[in-house]
Coordinates of C-alpha atoms and ligand atoms in Angstrom, one line a residue:
M1 CA 104.6 110.3 120.1
I2 CA 102.1 107.6 120.9
L3 CA 102.7 104.1 122.2
V4 CA 100.5 101.4 120.5
S5 CA 100.4 98.0 122.2
G6 CA 99.3 95.1 120.0
G7 CA 100.1 97.1 116.9
A8 CA 101.3 94.1 114.8
G9 CA 97.8 92.4 115.0
F10 CA 94.9 92.9 112.7
I11 CA 93.3 96.2 113.9
G12 CA 96.5 97.5 115.6
A13 CA 98.5 97.2 112.3
N14 CA 95.7 99.0 110.4
F15 CA 95.7 101.7 113.0
V16 CA 99.5 102.3 113.0
I17 CA 99.5 102.4 109.1
D18 CA 96.5 104.7 109.0
W19 CA 97.9 106.9 111.8
L20 CA 101.2 107.5 110.1
A21 CA 99.4 108.2 106.8
Q22 CA 97.6 111.2 108.4
P23 CA 99.1 114.7 107.6
G24 CA 101.5 115.8 110.5
A25 CA 101.2 112.4 112.3
E26 CA 103.2 112.0 115.5
P27 CA 105.6 109.1 115.6
V28 CA 104.6 105.7 116.9
V29 CA 106.2 103.1 119.1
T30 CA 104.6 99.7 118.6
L31 CA 104.9 97.2 121.4
D32 CA 103.8 93.7 120.5
K33 CA 104.6 90.3 121.9
L34 CA 104.2 88.7 118.4
T35 CA 102.0 85.9 119.4
Y36 CA 100.6 83.7 116.6
A37 CA 98.3 86.6 115.7
G38 CA 101.0 89.2 115.6
N39 CA 102.8 89.6 112.3
L40 CA 105.6 92.1 111.7
E41 CA 104.9 91.7 108.0
N42 CA 101.7 93.7 108.5
L43 CA 104.0 96.7 109.2
A44 CA 106.5 96.0 106.5
G45 CA 105.4 99.1 104.6
L46 CA 106.8 101.2 107.5
Q47 CA 110.3 99.8 107.2
G48 CA 112.8 102.6 107.0
D49 CA 110.2 105.1 108.2
A50 CA 112.0 107.0 111.1
R51 CA 108.6 107.8 112.6
H52 CA 108.0 104.2 113.5
T53 CA 109.8 102.1 116.1
F54 CA 108.9 98.4 116.8
V55 CA 109.6 96.7 120.1
Q56 CA 108.9 93.1 120.7
G57 CA 107.6 92.6 124.2
D58 CA 104.7 91.8 126.6
I59 CA 102.3 94.3 128.1
G60 CA 102.7 92.1 131.2
D61 CA 106.4 93.0 131.5
S62 CA 106.4 95.9 134.0
A63 CA 110.2 96.6 133.7
L64 CA 110.0 96.8 130.0
L65 CA 107.0 99.1 130.2
A66 CA 108.6 101.5 132.6
R67 CA 111.7 101.6 130.4
L68 CA 109.7 102.3 127.2
L69 CA 107.6 105.0 128.8
A70 CA 110.6 106.8 130.3
Q71 CA 112.6 106.5 127.1
H72 CA 109.8 107.6 124.6
R73 CA 107.6 109.8 126.8
P74 CA 104.4 109.1 124.9
R75 CA 101.5 111.6 125.1
A76 CA 99.1 108.7 124.7
V77 CA 98.9 104.9 125.0
V78 CA 96.5 103.0 122.8
N79 CA 96.0 99.4 124.0
F80 CA 95.1 96.9 121.3
A81 CA 97.1 94.0 122.9
A82 CA 94.9 91.1 123.6
E83 CA 94.1 87.5 122.9
S84 CA 91.1 88.0 120.6
H85 CA 89.6 84.8 119.3
V86 CA 86.5 83.4 121.1
D87 CA 87.0 79.8 119.9
R88 CA 90.6 79.8 121.3
S89 CA 89.3 81.1 124.6
I90 CA 86.9 78.1 124.8
H91 CA 89.7 75.6 124.2
G92 CA 91.9 77.3 126.9
A93 CA 91.5 80.6 128.7
E94 CA 94.9 80.9 130.4
D95 CA 96.5 83.3 127.8
F96 CA 93.3 85.4 127.8
I97 CA 93.5 85.8 131.6
Q98 CA 97.2 86.6 131.5
T99 CA 97.2 89.1 128.6
N100 CA 93.7 90.6 128.8
I101 CA 93.4 90.9 132.5
V102 CA 96.9 90.7 134.1
G103 CA 98.5 92.4 131.1
T104 CA 96.1 95.3 131.2
F105 CA 96.6 95.6 134.9
R106 CA 100.4 95.8 134.5
L107 CA 100.0 98.3 131.7
L108 CA 97.7 100.5 133.7
E109 CA 100.1 100.4 136.7
A110 CA 103.1 101.3 134.5
V111 CA 101.2 104.1 132.9
R112 CA 99.9 105.4 136.2
A113 CA 103.4 105.7 137.6
Y114 CA 104.6 107.4 134.3
H115 CA 101.6 109.8 134.3
A116 CA 102.0 110.8 137.9
A117 CA 105.6 112.0 137.2
L118 CA 104.7 114.1 134.1
P119 CA 104.9 117.9 134.3
A120 CA 101.4 119.4 134.8
D121 CA 100.7 120.4 131.2
E122 CA 101.7 117.0 129.8
R123 CA 99.8 115.2 132.6
A124 CA 96.6 117.1 131.6
A125 CA 97.0 116.3 127.9
F126 CA 97.9 112.6 128.4
R127 CA 95.4 109.8 127.4
F128 CA 95.1 106.1 127.9
L129 CA 92.8 104.6 125.2
H130 CA 91.6 101.1 125.8
V131 CA 90.3 99.2 122.8
S132 CA 87.5 96.9 123.8
T133 CA 84.6 95.0 122.2
D134 CA 80.8 94.9 122.0
E135 CA 81.0 91.3 123.3
V136 CA 81.2 92.5 126.9
Y137 CA 77.5 93.3 126.6
G138 CA 76.5 89.7 125.9
S139 CA 73.8 88.6 123.5
L140 CA 70.8 90.5 122.1
A141 CA 67.3 89.1 121.5
P142 CA 66.2 89.5 117.8
E143 CA 64.2 92.7 118.2
A144 CA 66.0 94.2 121.1
P145 CA 67.5 97.7 120.6
A146 CA 71.3 97.8 119.9
F147 CA 73.8 98.1 122.7
T148 CA 74.3 101.6 124.1
E149 CA 77.1 102.6 126.5
Q150 CA 74.5 102.1 129.3
H151 CA 73.9 98.4 128.5
R152 CA 74.8 96.2 131.4
Y153 CA 77.9 94.0 131.1
E154 CA 76.9 90.3 130.5
P155 CA 79.9 88.6 128.9
N156 CA 79.3 85.0 128.0
S157 CA 82.6 83.6 126.7
P158 CA 86.0 83.4 128.4
Y159 CA 87.2 86.0 125.9
S160 CA 84.5 88.5 126.5
A161 CA 84.7 87.9 130.3
S162 CA 88.4 88.7 130.1
K163 CA 87.8 91.9 128.1
A164 CA 85.0 92.9 130.5
A165 CA 87.4 92.5 133.3
S166 CA 90.0 94.7 131.5
D167 CA 87.3 97.4 130.9
H168 CA 86.5 97.4 134.6
L169 CA 90.2 97.8 135.5
V170 CA 90.5 100.7 133.2
R171 CA 87.4 102.3 134.7
A172 CA 88.7 101.8 138.2
W173 CA 92.1 103.3 137.4
H174 CA 90.3 106.4 136.3
H175 CA 87.9 106.7 139.2
T176 CA 90.4 105.7 141.9
H177 CA 93.7 106.9 140.6
G178 CA 92.6 109.7 138.2
L179 CA 94.2 108.1 135.1
P180 CA 92.8 109.9 132.0
V181 CA 91.3 107.0 130.2
V182 CA 88.8 106.5 127.4
T183 CA 87.4 103.2 126.3
T184 CA 86.0 102.2 122.9
N185 CA 83.7 99.2 122.5
C186 CA 83.5 98.2 118.9
S187 CA 81.6 95.6 116.9
N188 CA 83.0 93.0 114.5
N189 CA 85.8 94.4 112.2
Y190 CA 86.8 93.1 108.8
G191 CA 89.4 94.2 106.3
P192 CA 93.1 93.7 105.3
Y193 CA 95.5 91.7 107.6
H194 CA 92.6 89.9 109.4
F195 CA 94.0 86.6 110.6
P196 CA 92.3 83.7 108.8
E197 CA 90.9 82.1 111.9
K198 CA 88.0 84.6 112.0
L199 CA 84.9 84.2 109.9
I200 CA 85.4 86.5 106.9
P201 CA 89.1 85.7 106.1
L202 CA 88.6 82.0 106.9
M203 CA 85.8 81.8 104.4
I204 CA 87.8 83.6 101.6
V205 CA 90.9 81.4 102.2
N206 CA 89.0 78.1 102.5
A207 CA 86.8 78.9 99.5
L208 CA 89.9 79.5 97.3
A209 CA 91.6 76.4 98.6
G210 CA 88.6 74.3 97.7
K211 CA 87.9 73.5 101.4
P212 CA 84.6 73.3 103.3
L213 CA 83.2 76.7 104.6
P214 CA 82.3 75.8 108.2
V215 CA 79.2 77.6 109.4
Y216 CA 78.5 77.1 113.1
G217 CA 75.0 75.9 114.0
D218 CA 72.2 77.3 111.8
G219 CA 74.3 80.3 110.6
R220 CA 71.6 82.7 111.6
Q221 CA 73.7 84.5 114.3
V222 CA 73.9 88.2 113.7
R223 CA 77.0 90.4 113.9
D224 CA 77.3 94.1 113.2
W225 CA 80.2 94.6 110.8
L226 CA 82.5 97.6 110.6
Y227 CA 85.4 98.1 108.1
V228 CA 88.6 98.2 110.0
G229 CA 89.6 101.6 108.6
D230 CA 86.4 103.0 110.1
H231 CA 87.3 101.6 113.5
C232 CA 90.7 103.3 113.2
S233 CA 89.2 106.6 112.4
A234 CA 86.9 106.3 115.4
I235 CA 89.8 105.6 117.7
R236 CA 91.7 108.6 116.3
R237 CA 88.6 110.8 116.9
V238 CA 88.1 109.5 120.5
L239 CA 91.7 110.0 121.3
E240 CA 91.4 113.6 120.0
A241 CA 88.2 114.7 121.5
G242 CA 86.7 111.9 123.7
R243 CA 85.7 112.8 127.2
V244 CA 88.0 111.5 129.9
G245 CA 86.5 108.6 131.8
E246 CA 83.9 108.0 129.1
T247 CA 83.2 105.0 126.9
Y248 CA 82.2 105.1 123.2
N249 CA 80.5 102.4 121.3
V250 CA 81.8 102.0 117.7
G251 CA 79.7 100.3 115.0
G252 CA 78.7 100.5 111.4
W253 CA 74.9 99.9 111.6
N254 CA 75.5 96.8 109.5
E255 CA 73.8 93.8 111.0
K256 CA 74.2 90.6 109.0
T257 CA 73.6 87.0 109.6
N258 CA 76.7 84.8 109.2
L259 CA 75.0 83.0 106.3
E260 CA 74.5 86.4 104.5
I261 CA 78.2 87.1 105.0
V262 CA 79.3 83.8 103.7
H263 CA 77.0 84.1 100.6
T264 CA 78.3 87.6 99.9
V265 CA 81.9 86.4 100.1
C266 CA 81.1 83.5 97.8
G267 CA 79.3 85.7 95.3
L268 CA 82.3 88.1 95.0
L269 CA 84.6 85.1 94.5
D270 CA 82.2 83.7 91.9
E271 CA 82.5 87.0 90.1
W272 CA 86.2 87.6 90.4
R273 CA 87.8 84.1 90.7
P274 CA 85.2 81.6 89.4
R275 CA 85.8 78.0 90.2
A276 CA 87.4 75.9 87.4
D277 CA 84.4 73.5 87.4
G278 CA 81.9 76.4 87.1
Q279 CA 80.2 75.5 90.4
P280 CA 79.4 78.3 92.9
Y281 CA 81.6 78.6 96.0
A282 CA 78.5 78.4 98.1
S283 CA 78.4 74.7 97.3
Q284 CA 81.4 74.4 99.7
I285 CA 79.2 75.6 102.7
A286 CA 79.2 73.0 105.5
F287 CA 77.1 73.3 108.6
V288 CA 79.2 72.2 111.6
T289 CA 78.7 71.9 115.4
D290 CA 77.8 75.2 117.0
R291 CA 80.2 77.2 119.2
P292 CA 79.5 76.5 122.9
G293 CA 77.7 79.4 124.5
H294 CA 77.4 81.1 121.1
D295 CA 76.1 84.7 121.4
R296 CA 73.1 85.0 119.0
R297 CA 73.2 88.7 118.1
Y298 CA 75.4 91.7 118.6
A299 CA 74.4 95.2 117.4
I300 CA 76.0 98.5 118.3
D301 CA 74.3 101.9 118.8
A302 CA 77.1 104.4 117.9
T303 CA 74.9 107.4 118.4
R304 CA 77.1 108.9 121.1
L305 CA 80.2 108.8 119.0
R306 CA 78.3 110.2 116.0
D307 CA 76.5 113.0 117.8
E308 CA 79.2 114.0 120.3
L309 CA 82.3 113.6 118.2
G310 CA 80.9 113.8 114.7
W311 CA 82.2 110.3 113.6
T312 CA 80.5 108.3 110.9
P313 CA 81.9 105.3 109.0
A314 CA 83.2 106.0 105.5
E315 CA 82.5 102.5 104.1
T316 CA 79.2 100.8 103.5
F317 CA 79.3 97.0 103.9
D318 CA 79.2 96.7 100.1
T319 CA 82.3 98.8 99.6
G320 CA 84.1 97.4 102.6
I321 CA 83.6 93.8 101.7
R322 CA 84.6 94.4 98.1
K323 CA 87.9 96.0 99.2
T324 CA 88.5 93.1 101.6
V325 CA 87.9 90.2 99.2
R326 CA 90.0 92.0 96.6
W327 CA 92.8 92.5 99.2
Y328 CA 92.9 88.7 100.0
L329 CA 92.9 87.9 96.3
D330 CA 95.9 90.2 95.8
H331 CA 97.8 89.0 98.9
A332 CA 97.9 85.2 98.5
D333 CA 101.5 85.4 99.6
W334 CA 100.6 87.0 102.9
V335 CA 98.0 84.3 103.5
A336 CA 100.4 81.6 102.7
R337 CA 103.0 83.0 105.2
V338 CA 100.6 83.3 108.1
Q339 CA 99.5 79.7 107.6
S340 CA 102.4 78.5 109.7
G341 CA 102.6 75.1 111.4
A342 CA 101.1 76.5 114.6
Y343 CA 98.2 77.9 112.6
R344 CA 97.5 74.6 110.8
E345 CA 97.6 72.7 114.2
W346 CA 94.9 75.1 115.5
V347 CA 92.6 74.7 112.5
A348 CA 93.0 71.0 112.6
R349 CA 92.1 70.9 116.3
Q350 CA 89.2 73.3 116.0
Y351 CA 87.4 71.6 113.1
A352 CA 88.4 68.0 113.8
G353 CA 85.3 65.8 113.8
A354 CA 83.0 68.8 113.5
A355 CA 79.6 67.1 112.9
A356 CA 77.7 68.3 109.8
G357 CA 74.4 69.7 111.0
Ligands
NAD401 P1 94.6 90.2 117.0 O1 94.5 88.9 117.7 O2 94.7 90.2 115.5 O3 95.9 91.0 117.5 C1 96.3 91.1 118.8 C2 97.7 91.6 118.9 O4 98.1 91.7 120.2 C3 98.7 90.7 118.2 O5 99.6 91.4 117.4 C4 99.4 90.0 119.3 O6 100.8 89.6 119.0 C5 99.4 91.1 120.4 N1 99.5 90.6 121.8 C6 98.9 89.5 122.3 N2 99.2 89.4 123.6 C7 100.1 90.4 123.9 C8 100.9 90.8 125.0 N3 100.7 90.1 126.2 N4 101.7 91.8 124.9 C9 101.8 92.5 123.8 N5 101.2 92.2 122.7 C10 100.3 91.1 122.7 O7 93.4 91.1 117.5 P2 92.6 92.2 116.8 O8 91.4 91.6 116.1 O9 93.5 93.1 116.0 O10 92.0 93.0 118.1 C11 92.7 94.1 118.7 C12 92.0 94.6 119.8 O11 90.7 95.0 119.4 C13 91.7 93.5 120.9 O12 91.8 94.1 122.2 C14 90.3 93.1 120.7 O13 89.7 92.7 121.9 C15 89.7 94.4 120.2 N6 88.5 94.2 119.3 C16 88.6 93.4 118.2 C17 87.5 93.4 117.3 C18 87.5 92.5 116.1 O14 86.5 92.4 115.4 N7 88.7 91.9 115.7 C19 86.3 94.1 117.5 C20 86.3 95.0 118.7 C21 87.4 95.0 119.5
DAU402 O1 82.2 91.6 118.2 C1 83.5 92.0 118.3 C2 84.3 90.7 118.3 O2 84.3 90.1 117.0 C3 85.8 90.9 118.8 O3 85.8 91.3 120.1 C4 86.6 89.6 118.6 O4 87.9 89.8 118.9 C5 86.5 89.1 117.2 O5 87.1 87.8 117.0 C6 85.0 88.9 116.8 O6 84.4 87.9 117.5 P1 83.3 86.9 116.9 O7 83.2 85.6 117.7 O8 82.0 87.5 116.5 O9 84.1 86.6 115.5 P2 84.4 85.3 114.6 O10 85.0 85.8 113.3 O11 85.1 84.3 115.4 O12 82.9 84.8 114.3 C7 82.0 85.6 113.7 C8 80.7 84.7 113.6 O13 80.9 83.7 112.7 C9 80.3 84.1 114.9 O14 78.9 84.1 115.0 C10 80.8 82.7 114.8 C11 80.7 82.4 113.3 N1 81.7 81.5 112.8 C12 83.0 81.7 113.0 C13 84.0 80.9 112.5 C14 85.5 81.2 112.8 C15 81.3 80.4 112.0 O15 80.1 80.2 111.7 N2 82.3 79.6 111.5 C16 83.7 79.8 111.8 O16 84.5 78.9 111.3

């Protein structure tokens, strides 16, 4: 079986669902702390599936980790667990340091002890896959080539700095302790179960609620978008055939400005759920104060993953965004339930007094 940490969040849940949908899939133990971003409802479709076990817990809890590893004897650990929202890291970085750095350290230590005690054949086959981000590479100039795995680390936000630190720990546990690790650095994901504090789901949810669509600064920042299912297939492929100690960039060759994204979402909603007054959803766009330290552009060069492991994304941006908007239209109940009191407080704080630009 495999142990998936952070498997009740956006990408982790998609990964667990997709994993178990593969023919002959090995069982999964999901370990998740269930922070505001973790939602067991994302895994509701697996209820009653004997191949899936859910454990609520923290990757920083060494005793729990030792117990889980001894009990379930995974042949791989896939680490999604993290604090993931840049804006939250700007308001307060403590949780990011605790989970992304200290938590990753504790997980590495627990896995190291477990791995060392495995019989030789299981030890050789074992993998620790660390899920990371393109944000560790910092910001690109408009015409600069996309990030390769050789790009130097230049994280600019508390979030990306904490992820960079975790990547360095993973690397060191390989070089120093011989832990068989692989790391993936992926660009911006979108798709089902994306928490509506992030750009795409926030725009869909706000548009439908008749609220302003807050675009930071001039809206011309560029992100490289990948449908979440393609990120999941990349992780499966790297787990299967990635070289130990190596890192793999994952991306969809889909650079878009934030304004393009918002207009695309608005256009689909105009088509599928037109406003009662006949006005376009784009009329709700509101330019607000920019994110401090806002990275201007990310772009991923996924050539290594494509050429070495034969991975390519299955979705284009057009097909992926259509699936995504459709999913949110069909899952208004999911949206309503994640909009808990804690979520509303965060949104109120983040956008309070945001000056129109
Ligand atoms: P998310 O915030 O939706 O989910 C994170 C999950 O981790 C939640 O279920 C949360 O409860 C859990 N968690 C948090 N702290 C924990 C702890 N201490 N112990 C156990 N579980 C804990 O994030 P996501 O967008 O699904 O991202 C998953 C991973 O992928 C993160 O490591 C992130 O850095 C990385 N990543 C995300 C993107 C993206 O576009 N969302 C892109 C590249 C990489
Ligand atoms: O690049 C990978 C990263 O992508 C992941 O590592 C992060 O976990 C994930 O959250 C995401 O980070 P971003 O900061 O790029 O995503 P976010 O959805 O927060 O913002 C995308 C862009 O949209 C960014 O340029 C900021 C802008 N934005 C965001 C929000 C929430 C707005 O203009 N308005 C908003 O209200």
